[in-house]
PDB file of C-alpha atoms and ligand atoms in Angstrom:
ATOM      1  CA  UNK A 177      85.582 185.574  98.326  1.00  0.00           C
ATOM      2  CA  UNK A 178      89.100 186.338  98.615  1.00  0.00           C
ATOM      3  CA  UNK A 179      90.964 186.093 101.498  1.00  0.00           C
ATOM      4  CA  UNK A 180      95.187 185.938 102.723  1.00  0.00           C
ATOM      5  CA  UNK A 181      96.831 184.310 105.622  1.00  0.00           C
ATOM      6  CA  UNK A 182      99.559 186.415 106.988  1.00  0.00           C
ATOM      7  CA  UNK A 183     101.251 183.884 109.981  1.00  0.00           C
ATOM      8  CA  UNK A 184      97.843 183.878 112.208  1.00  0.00           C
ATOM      9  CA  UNK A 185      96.031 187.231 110.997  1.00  0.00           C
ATOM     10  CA  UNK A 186      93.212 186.474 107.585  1.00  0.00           C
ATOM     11  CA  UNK A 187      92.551 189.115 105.786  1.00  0.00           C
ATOM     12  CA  UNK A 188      89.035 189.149 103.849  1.00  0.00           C
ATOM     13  CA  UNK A 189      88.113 191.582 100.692  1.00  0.00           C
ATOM     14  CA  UNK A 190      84.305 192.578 100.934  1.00  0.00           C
ATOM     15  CA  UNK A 191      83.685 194.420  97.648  1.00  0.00           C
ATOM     16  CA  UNK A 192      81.208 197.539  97.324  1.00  0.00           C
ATOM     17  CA  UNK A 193      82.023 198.255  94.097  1.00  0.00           C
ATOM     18  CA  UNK A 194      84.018 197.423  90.610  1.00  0.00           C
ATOM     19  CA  UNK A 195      84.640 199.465  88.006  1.00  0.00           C
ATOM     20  CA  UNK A 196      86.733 198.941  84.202  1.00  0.00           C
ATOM     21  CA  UNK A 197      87.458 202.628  82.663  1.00  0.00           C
ATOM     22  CA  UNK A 198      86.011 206.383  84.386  1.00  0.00           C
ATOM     23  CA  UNK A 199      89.314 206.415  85.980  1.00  0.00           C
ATOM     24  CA  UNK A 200      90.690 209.462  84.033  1.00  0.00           C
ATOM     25  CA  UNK A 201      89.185 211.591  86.610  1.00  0.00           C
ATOM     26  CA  UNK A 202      91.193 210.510  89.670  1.00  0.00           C
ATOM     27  CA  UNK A 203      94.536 209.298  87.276  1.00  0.00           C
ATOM     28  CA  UNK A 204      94.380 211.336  84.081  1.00  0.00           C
ATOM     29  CA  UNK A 205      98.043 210.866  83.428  1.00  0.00           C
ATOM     30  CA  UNK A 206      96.917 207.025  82.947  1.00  0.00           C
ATOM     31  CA  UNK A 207      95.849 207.323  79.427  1.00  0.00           C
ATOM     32  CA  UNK A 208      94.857 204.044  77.585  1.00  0.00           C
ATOM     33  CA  UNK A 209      97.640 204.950  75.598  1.00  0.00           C
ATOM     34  CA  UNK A 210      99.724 205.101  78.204  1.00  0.00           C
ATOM     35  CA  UNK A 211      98.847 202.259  79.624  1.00  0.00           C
ATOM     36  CA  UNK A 212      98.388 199.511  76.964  1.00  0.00           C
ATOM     37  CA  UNK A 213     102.289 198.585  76.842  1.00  0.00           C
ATOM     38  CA  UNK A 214     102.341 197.478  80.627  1.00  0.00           C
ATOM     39  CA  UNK A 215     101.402 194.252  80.061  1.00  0.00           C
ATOM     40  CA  UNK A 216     101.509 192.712  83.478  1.00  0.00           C
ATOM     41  CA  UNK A 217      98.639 194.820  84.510  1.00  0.00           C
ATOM     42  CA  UNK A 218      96.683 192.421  82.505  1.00  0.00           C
ATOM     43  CA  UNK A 219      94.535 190.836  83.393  1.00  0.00           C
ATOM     44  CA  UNK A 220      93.545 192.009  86.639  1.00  0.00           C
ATOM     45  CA  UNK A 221      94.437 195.619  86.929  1.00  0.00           C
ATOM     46  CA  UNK A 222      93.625 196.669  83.078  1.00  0.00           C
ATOM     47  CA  UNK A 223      91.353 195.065  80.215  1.00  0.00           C
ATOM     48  CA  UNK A 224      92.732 194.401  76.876  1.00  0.00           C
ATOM     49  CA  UNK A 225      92.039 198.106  75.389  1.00  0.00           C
ATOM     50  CA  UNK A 226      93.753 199.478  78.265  1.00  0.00           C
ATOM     51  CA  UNK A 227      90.910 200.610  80.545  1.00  0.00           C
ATOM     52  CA  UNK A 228      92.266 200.637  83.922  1.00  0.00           C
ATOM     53  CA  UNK A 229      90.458 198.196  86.776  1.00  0.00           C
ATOM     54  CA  UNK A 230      89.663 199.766  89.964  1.00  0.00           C
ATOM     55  CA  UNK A 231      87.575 198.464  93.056  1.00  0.00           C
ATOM     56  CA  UNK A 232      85.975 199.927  95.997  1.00  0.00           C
ATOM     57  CA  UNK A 233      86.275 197.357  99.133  1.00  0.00           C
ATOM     58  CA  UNK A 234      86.558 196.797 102.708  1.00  0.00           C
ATOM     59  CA  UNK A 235      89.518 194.428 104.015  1.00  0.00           C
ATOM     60  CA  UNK A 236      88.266 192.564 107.320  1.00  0.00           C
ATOM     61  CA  UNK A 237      91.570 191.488 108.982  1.00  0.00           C
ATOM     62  CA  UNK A 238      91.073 188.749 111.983  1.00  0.00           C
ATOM     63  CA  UNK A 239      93.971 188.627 113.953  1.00  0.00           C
ATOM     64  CA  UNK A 240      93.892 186.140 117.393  1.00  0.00           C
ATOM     65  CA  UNK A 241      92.494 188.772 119.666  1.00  0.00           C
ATOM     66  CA  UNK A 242      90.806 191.336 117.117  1.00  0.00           C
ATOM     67  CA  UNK A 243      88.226 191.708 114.261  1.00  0.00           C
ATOM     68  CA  UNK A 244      89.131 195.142 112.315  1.00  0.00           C
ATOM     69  CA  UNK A 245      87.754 196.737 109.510  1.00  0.00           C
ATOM     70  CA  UNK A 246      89.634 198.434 107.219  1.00  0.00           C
ATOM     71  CA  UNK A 247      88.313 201.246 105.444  1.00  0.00           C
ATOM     72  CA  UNK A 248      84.134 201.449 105.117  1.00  0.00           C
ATOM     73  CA  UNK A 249      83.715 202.322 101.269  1.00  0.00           C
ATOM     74  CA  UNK A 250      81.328 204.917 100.243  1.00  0.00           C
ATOM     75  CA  UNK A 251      78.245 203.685 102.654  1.00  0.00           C
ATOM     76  CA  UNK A 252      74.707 204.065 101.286  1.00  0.00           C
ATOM     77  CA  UNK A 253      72.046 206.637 101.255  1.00  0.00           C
ATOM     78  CA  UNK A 254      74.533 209.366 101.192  1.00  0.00           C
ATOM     79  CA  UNK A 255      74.160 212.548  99.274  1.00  0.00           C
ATOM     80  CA  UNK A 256      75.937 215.589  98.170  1.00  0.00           C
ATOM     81  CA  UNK A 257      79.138 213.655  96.534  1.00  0.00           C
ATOM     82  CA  UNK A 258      80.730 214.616  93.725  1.00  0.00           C
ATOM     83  CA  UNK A 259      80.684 211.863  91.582  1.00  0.00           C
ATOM     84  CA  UNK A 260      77.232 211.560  90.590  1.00  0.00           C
ATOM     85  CA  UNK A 261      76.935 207.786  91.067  1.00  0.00           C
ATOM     86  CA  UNK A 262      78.332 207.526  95.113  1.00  0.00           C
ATOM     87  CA  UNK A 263      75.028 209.505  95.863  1.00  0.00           C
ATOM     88  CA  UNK A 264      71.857 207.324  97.051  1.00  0.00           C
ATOM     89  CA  UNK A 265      73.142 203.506  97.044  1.00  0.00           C
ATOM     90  CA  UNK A 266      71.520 200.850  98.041  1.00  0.00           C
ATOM     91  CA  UNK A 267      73.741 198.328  97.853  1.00  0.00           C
ATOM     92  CA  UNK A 268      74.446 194.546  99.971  1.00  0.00           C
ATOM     93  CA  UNK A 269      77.893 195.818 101.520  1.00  0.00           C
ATOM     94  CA  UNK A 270      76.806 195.086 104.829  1.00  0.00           C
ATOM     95  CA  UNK A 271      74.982 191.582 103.954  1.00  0.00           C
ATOM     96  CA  UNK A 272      78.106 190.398 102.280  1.00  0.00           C
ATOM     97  CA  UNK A 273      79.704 191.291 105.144  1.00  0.00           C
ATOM     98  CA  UNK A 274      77.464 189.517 107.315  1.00  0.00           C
ATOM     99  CA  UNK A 275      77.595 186.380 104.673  1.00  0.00           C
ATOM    100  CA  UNK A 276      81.084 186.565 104.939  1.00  0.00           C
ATOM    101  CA  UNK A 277      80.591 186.179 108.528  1.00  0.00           C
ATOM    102  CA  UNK A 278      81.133 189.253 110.004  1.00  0.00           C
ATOM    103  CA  UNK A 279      78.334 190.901 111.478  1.00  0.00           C
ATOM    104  CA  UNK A 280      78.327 194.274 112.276  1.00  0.00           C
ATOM    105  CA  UNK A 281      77.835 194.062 115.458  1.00  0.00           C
ATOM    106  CA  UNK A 282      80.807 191.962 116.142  1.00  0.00           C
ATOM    107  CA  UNK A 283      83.427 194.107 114.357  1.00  0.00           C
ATOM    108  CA  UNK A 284      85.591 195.546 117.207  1.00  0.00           C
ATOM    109  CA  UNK A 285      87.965 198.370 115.319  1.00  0.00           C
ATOM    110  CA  UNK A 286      87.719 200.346 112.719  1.00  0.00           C
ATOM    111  CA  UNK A 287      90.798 201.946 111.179  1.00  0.00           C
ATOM    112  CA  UNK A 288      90.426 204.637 108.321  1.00  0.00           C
ATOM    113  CA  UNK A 289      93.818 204.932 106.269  1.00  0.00           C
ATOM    114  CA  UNK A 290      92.420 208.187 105.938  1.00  0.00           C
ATOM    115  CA  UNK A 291      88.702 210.364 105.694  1.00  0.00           C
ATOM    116  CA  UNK A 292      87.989 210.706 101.833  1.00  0.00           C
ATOM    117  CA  UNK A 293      84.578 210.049 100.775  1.00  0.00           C
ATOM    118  CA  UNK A 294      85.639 206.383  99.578  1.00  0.00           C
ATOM    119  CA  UNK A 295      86.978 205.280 103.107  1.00  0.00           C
ATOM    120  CA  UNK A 296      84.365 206.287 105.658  1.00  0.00           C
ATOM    121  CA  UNK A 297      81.213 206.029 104.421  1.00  0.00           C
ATOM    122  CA  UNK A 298      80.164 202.784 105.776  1.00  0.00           C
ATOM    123  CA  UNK A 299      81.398 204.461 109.734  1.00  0.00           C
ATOM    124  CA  UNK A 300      77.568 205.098 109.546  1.00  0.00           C
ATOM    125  CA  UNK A 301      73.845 204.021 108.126  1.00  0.00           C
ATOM    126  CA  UNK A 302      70.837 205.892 107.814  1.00  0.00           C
ATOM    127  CA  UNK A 303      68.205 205.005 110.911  1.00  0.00           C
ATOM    128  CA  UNK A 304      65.248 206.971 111.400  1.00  0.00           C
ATOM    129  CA  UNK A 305      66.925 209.390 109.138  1.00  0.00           C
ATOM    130  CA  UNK A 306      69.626 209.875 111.194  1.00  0.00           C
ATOM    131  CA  UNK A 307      73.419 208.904 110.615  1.00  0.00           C
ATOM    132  CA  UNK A 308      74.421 205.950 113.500  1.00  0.00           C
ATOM    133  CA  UNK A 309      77.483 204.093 113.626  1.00  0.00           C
ATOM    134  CA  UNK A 310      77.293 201.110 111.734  1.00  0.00           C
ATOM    135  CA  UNK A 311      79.680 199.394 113.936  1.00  0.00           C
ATOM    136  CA  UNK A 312      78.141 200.042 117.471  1.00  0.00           C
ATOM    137  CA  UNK A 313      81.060 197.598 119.632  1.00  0.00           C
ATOM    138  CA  UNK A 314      83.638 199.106 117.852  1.00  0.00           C
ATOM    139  CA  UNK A 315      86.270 201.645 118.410  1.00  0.00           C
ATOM    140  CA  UNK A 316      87.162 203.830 115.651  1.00  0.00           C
ATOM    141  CA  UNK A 317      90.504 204.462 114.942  1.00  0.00           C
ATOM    142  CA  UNK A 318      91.388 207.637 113.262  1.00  0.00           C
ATOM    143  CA  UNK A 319      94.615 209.532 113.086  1.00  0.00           C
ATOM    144  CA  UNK A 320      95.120 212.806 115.019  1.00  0.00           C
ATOM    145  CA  UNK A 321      96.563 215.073 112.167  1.00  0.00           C
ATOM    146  CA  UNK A 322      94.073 213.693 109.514  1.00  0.00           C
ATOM    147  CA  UNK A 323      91.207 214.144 112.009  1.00  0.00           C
ATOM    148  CA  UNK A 324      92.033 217.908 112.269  1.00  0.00           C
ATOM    149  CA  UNK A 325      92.594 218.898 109.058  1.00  0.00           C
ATOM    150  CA  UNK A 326      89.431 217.641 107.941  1.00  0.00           C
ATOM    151  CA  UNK A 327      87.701 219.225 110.838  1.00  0.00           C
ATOM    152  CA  UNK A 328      88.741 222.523 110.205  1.00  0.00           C
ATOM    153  CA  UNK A 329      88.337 222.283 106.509  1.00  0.00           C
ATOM    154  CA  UNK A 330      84.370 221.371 107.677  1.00  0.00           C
ATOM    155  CA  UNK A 331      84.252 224.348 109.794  1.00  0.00           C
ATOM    156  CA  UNK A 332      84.763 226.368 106.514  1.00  0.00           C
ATOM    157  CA  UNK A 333      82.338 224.316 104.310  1.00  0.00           C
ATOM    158  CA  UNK A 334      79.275 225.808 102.916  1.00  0.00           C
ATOM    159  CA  UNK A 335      77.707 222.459 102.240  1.00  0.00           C
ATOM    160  CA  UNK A 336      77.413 219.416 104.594  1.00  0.00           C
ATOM    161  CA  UNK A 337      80.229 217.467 103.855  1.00  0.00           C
ATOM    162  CA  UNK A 338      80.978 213.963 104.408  1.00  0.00           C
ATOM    163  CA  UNK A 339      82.657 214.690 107.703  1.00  0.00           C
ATOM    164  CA  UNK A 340      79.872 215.542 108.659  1.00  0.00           C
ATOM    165  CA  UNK A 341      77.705 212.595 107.873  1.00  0.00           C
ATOM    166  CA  UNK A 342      80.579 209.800 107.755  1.00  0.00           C
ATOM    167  CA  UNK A 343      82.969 211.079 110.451  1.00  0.00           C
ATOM    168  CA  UNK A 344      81.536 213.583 112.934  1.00  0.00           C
ATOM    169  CA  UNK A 345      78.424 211.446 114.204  1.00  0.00           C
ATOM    170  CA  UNK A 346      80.845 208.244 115.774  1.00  0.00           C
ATOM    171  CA  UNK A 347      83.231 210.860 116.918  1.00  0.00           C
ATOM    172  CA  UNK A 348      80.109 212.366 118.650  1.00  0.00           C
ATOM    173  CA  UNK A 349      78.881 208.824 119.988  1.00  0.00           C
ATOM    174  CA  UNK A 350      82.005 208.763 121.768  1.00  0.00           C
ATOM    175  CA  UNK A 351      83.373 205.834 119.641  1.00  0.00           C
ATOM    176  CA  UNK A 352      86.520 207.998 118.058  1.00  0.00           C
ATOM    177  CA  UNK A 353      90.353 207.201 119.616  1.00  0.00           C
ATOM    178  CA  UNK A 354      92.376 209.658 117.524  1.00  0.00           C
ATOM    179  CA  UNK A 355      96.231 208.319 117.127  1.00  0.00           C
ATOM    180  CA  UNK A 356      99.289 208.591 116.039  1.00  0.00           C
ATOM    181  CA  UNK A 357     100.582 207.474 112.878  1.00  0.00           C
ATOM    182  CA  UNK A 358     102.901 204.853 113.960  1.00  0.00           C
ATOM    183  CA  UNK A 359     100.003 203.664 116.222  1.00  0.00           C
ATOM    184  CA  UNK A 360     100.327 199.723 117.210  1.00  0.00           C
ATOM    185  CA  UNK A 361      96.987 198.540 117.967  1.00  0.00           C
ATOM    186  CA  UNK A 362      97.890 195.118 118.561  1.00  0.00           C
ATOM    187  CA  UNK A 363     100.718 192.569 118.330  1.00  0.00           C
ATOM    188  CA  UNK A 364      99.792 192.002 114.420  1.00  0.00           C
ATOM    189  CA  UNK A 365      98.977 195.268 113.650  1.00  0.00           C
ATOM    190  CA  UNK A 366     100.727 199.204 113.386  1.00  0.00           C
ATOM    191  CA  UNK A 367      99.668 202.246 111.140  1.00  0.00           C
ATOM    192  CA  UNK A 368     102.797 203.451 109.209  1.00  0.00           C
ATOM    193  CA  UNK A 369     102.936 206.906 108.223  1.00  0.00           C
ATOM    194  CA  UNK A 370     102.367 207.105 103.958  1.00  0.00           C
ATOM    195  CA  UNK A 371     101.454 210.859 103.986  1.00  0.00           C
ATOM    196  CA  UNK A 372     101.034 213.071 100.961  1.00  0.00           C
ATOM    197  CA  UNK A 373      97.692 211.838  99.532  1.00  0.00           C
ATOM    198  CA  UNK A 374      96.227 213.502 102.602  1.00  0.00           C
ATOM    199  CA  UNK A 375      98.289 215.252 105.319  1.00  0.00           C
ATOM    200  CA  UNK A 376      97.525 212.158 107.666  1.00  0.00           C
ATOM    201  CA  UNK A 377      97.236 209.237 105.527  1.00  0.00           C
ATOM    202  CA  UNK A 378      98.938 205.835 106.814  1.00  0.00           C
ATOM    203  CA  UNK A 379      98.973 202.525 105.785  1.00  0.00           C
ATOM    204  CA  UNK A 380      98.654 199.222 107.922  1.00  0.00           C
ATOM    205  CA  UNK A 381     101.284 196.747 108.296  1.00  0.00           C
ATOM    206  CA  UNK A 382     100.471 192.799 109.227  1.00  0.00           C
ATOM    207  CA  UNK A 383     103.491 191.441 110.960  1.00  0.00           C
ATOM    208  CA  UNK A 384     102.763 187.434 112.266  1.00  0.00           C
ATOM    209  CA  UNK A 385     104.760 183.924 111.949  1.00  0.00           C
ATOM    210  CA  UNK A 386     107.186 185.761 110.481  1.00  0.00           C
ATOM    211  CA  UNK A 387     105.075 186.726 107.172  1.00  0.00           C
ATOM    212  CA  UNK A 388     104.200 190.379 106.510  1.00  0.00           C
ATOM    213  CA  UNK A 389     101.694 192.584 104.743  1.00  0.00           C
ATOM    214  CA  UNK A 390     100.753 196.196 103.935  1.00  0.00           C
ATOM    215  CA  UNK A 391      97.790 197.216 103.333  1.00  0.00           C
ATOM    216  CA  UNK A 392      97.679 200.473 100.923  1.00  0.00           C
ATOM    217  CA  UNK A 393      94.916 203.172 101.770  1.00  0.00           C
ATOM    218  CA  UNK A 394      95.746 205.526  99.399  1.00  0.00           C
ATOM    219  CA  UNK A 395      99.525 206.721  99.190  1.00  0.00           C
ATOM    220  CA  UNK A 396      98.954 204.113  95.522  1.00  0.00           C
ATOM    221  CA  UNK A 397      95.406 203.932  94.016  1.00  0.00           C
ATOM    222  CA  UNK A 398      96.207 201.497  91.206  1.00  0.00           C
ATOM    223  CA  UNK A 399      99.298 199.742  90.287  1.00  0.00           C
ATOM    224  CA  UNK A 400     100.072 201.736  87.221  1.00  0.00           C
ATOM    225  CA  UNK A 401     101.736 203.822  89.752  1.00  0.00           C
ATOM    226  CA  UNK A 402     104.418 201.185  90.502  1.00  0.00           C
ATOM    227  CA  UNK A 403     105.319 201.415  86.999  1.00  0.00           C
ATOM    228  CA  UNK A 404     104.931 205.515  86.725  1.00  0.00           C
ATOM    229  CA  UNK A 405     105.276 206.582  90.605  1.00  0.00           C
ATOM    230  CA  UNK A 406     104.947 210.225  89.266  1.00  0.00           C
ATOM    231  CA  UNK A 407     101.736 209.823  88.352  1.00  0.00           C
ATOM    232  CA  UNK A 408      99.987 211.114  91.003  1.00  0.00           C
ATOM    233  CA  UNK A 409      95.995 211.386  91.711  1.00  0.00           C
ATOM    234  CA  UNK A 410      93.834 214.140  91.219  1.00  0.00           C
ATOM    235  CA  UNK A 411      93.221 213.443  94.872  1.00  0.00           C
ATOM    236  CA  UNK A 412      96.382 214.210  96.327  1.00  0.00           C
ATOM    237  CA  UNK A 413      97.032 216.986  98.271  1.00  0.00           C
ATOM    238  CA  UNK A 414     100.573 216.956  97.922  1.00  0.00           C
ATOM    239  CA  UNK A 415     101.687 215.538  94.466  1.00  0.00           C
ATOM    240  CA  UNK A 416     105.647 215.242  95.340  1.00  0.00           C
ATOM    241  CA  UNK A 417     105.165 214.224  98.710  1.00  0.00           C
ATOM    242  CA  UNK A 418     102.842 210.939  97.369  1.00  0.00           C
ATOM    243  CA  UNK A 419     105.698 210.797  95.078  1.00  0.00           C
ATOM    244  CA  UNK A 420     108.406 210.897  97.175  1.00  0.00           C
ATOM    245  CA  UNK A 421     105.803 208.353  99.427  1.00  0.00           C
ATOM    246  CA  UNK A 422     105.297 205.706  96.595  1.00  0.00           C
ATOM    247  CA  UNK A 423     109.045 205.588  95.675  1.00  0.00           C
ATOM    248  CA  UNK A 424     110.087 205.285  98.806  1.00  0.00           C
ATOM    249  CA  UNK A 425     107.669 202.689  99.867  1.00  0.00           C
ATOM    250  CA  UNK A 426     107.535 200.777  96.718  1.00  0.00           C
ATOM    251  CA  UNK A 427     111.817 200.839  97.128  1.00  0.00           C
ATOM    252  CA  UNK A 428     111.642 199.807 100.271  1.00  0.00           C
ATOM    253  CA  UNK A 429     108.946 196.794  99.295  1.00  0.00           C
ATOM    254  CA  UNK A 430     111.082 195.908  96.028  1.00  0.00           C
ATOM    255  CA  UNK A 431     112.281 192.107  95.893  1.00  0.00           C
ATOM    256  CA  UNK A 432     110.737 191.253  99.907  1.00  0.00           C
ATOM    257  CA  UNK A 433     108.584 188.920 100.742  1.00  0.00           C
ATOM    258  CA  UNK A 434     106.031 191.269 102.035  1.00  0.00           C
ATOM    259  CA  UNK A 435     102.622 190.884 100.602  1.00  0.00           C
ATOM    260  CA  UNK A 436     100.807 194.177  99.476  1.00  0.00           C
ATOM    261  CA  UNK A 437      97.089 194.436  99.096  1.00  0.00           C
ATOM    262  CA  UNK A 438      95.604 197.001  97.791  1.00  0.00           C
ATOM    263  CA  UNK A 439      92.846 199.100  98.810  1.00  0.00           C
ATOM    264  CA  UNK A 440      91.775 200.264  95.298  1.00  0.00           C
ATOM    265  CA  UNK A 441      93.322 197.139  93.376  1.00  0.00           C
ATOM    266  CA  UNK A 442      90.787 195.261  91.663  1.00  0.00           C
ATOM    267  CA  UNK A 443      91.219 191.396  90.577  1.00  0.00           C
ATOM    268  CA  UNK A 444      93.709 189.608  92.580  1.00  0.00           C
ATOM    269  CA  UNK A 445      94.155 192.603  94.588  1.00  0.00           C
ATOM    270  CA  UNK A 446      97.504 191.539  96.134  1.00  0.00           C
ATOM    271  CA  UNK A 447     100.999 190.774  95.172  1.00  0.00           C
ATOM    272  CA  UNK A 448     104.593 190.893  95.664  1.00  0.00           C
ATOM    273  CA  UNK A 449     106.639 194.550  94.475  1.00  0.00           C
ATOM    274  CA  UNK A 450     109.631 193.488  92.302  1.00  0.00           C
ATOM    275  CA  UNK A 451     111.733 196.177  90.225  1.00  0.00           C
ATOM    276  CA  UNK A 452     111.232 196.980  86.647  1.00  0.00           C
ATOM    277  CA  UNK A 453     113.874 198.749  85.389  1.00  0.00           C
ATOM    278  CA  UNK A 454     114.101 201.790  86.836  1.00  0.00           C
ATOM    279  CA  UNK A 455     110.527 201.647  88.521  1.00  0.00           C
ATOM    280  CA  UNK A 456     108.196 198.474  90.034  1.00  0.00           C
ATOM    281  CA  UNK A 457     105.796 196.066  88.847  1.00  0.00           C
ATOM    282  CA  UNK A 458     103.214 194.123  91.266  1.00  0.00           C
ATOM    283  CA  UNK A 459     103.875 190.349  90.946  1.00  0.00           C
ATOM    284  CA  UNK A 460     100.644 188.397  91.755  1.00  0.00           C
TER     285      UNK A 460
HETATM  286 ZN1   ZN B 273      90.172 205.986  97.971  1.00  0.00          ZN
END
């Protein structure tokens, strides 16, 4: 199990899935190709033929006062996603979770980085053959403009969508506190505003004992994009805006002690951003 210590706030990684290669879909820039020559990206983030490493997981982050989760995965028993395998899983995120010592039961916030398929699913299980909230003692915190724009985009959906089986049943049990992006939600913890992957997307920065941390969401899926910012994902809704968002973040990052972990980032996971020329390179 892998775990950081920022001052007095752990952070845990519960993995729902792993996967090496398939990730032309969602970074098709990121060619093995184009990837082989960036050698630190071995061995965690890229296998010697230069399939890219990728990871699906929840970060648990314990601060004196709080027990959040960030970001729920893809959840099981859902249906209607586009990528075939995300439909109808059964798998043990939410023993691992328990084994890790976290029940469900005693999370107290949930913060999505942002609503995509990937980052809300576990908001909710199947009971009865209805969606609850997984997390029944928890607040769910969700920004305002990303809230919204996904709403309306659901009012204009033919099919059910995963707002509506991820999102819209905790907002309708009451559980939902929409926010800003420069939210604080405790003396640890703030959103910061990464936008251009979705209009609303933010990331979550660990300040204690004088260490710091960011955790990604999405604004940076895998850390070929420190060393190609450019490269956007196919799931950006604004490709010059993530840009503009990774160099300025990554910049900003360069040569500090501040430890980034990253929501997609497989293997270590974490690491320190140091330049590379005229781009970055994750240090781990
Ligand atoms: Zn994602």
């Amino acid at each position: 199990m892998q775990k950081w210590r920022i001052g007095e706030v752990t952070v845990t990684k519960i993995v729902e899935l792993e996967t090496t290669g398939g990730s032309r879909f969602i970074l098709p820039q990121a060619t093995r190709e184009a990837c082989i020559g960036i050698g630190w990206m071995r061995p965690h983030f890229m296998d010697d033929e230069g399939r890219l490493k990728m990871s699906i997981h929840a970060l648990v982050v314990e601060t004196p006062a709080r027990r959040i989760v960030v970001d729920t995965c893809l959840g099981n028993d859902k249906q209607g996603r586009s990528v075939p395998t995300w439909n109808g899983l059964q798998g043990p995120f939410l023993r691992d979770l328990a084994a890790a010592g976290f029940a469900r039961e005693s999370i107290d916030t949930v913060l999505c980085t942002h609503l995509h398929v990937d980052h809300v699913g576990w908001n909710t299980m199947l009971v009865g053959g209805r969606w609850v909230p997984t997390f029944p003692n928890a607040r769910y915190l969700m920004g305002r403009t990303e809230f919204e724009y996904w709403r309306s985009k659901r009012d204009h959906a033919e099919q059910s969508s995963v707002f509506d089986d991820s999102v819209a049943p905790v907002f309708d049990a009451g559980l939902v506190d929409l926010v800003d992006t420069d939210h604080r939600v405790c003396d640890e913890v703030r959103l910061v505003a990464t936008v251009g992957h979705t209009p609303g997307h933010v990331s979550i920065e660990i300040t204690s004992g004088g260490q710091s941390a960011l955790i990604t969401g999405d604004f940076v899926h895998h850390p070929c994009q420190m060393a190609w910012p450019a490269w956007a994902s196919t799931a950006d809704y604004d490709a010059e805006q993530s840009t503009r968002t990774r160099r300025e973040v990554f910049g900003r990052l360069a040569g500090t002690p501040t430890l980034v972990i990253g929501t997609h980032f497989a293997g270590a996971t974490a690491g320190r951003v140091v330049r590379d020329g005229d781009a970055f390179m994750l240090e781990t």
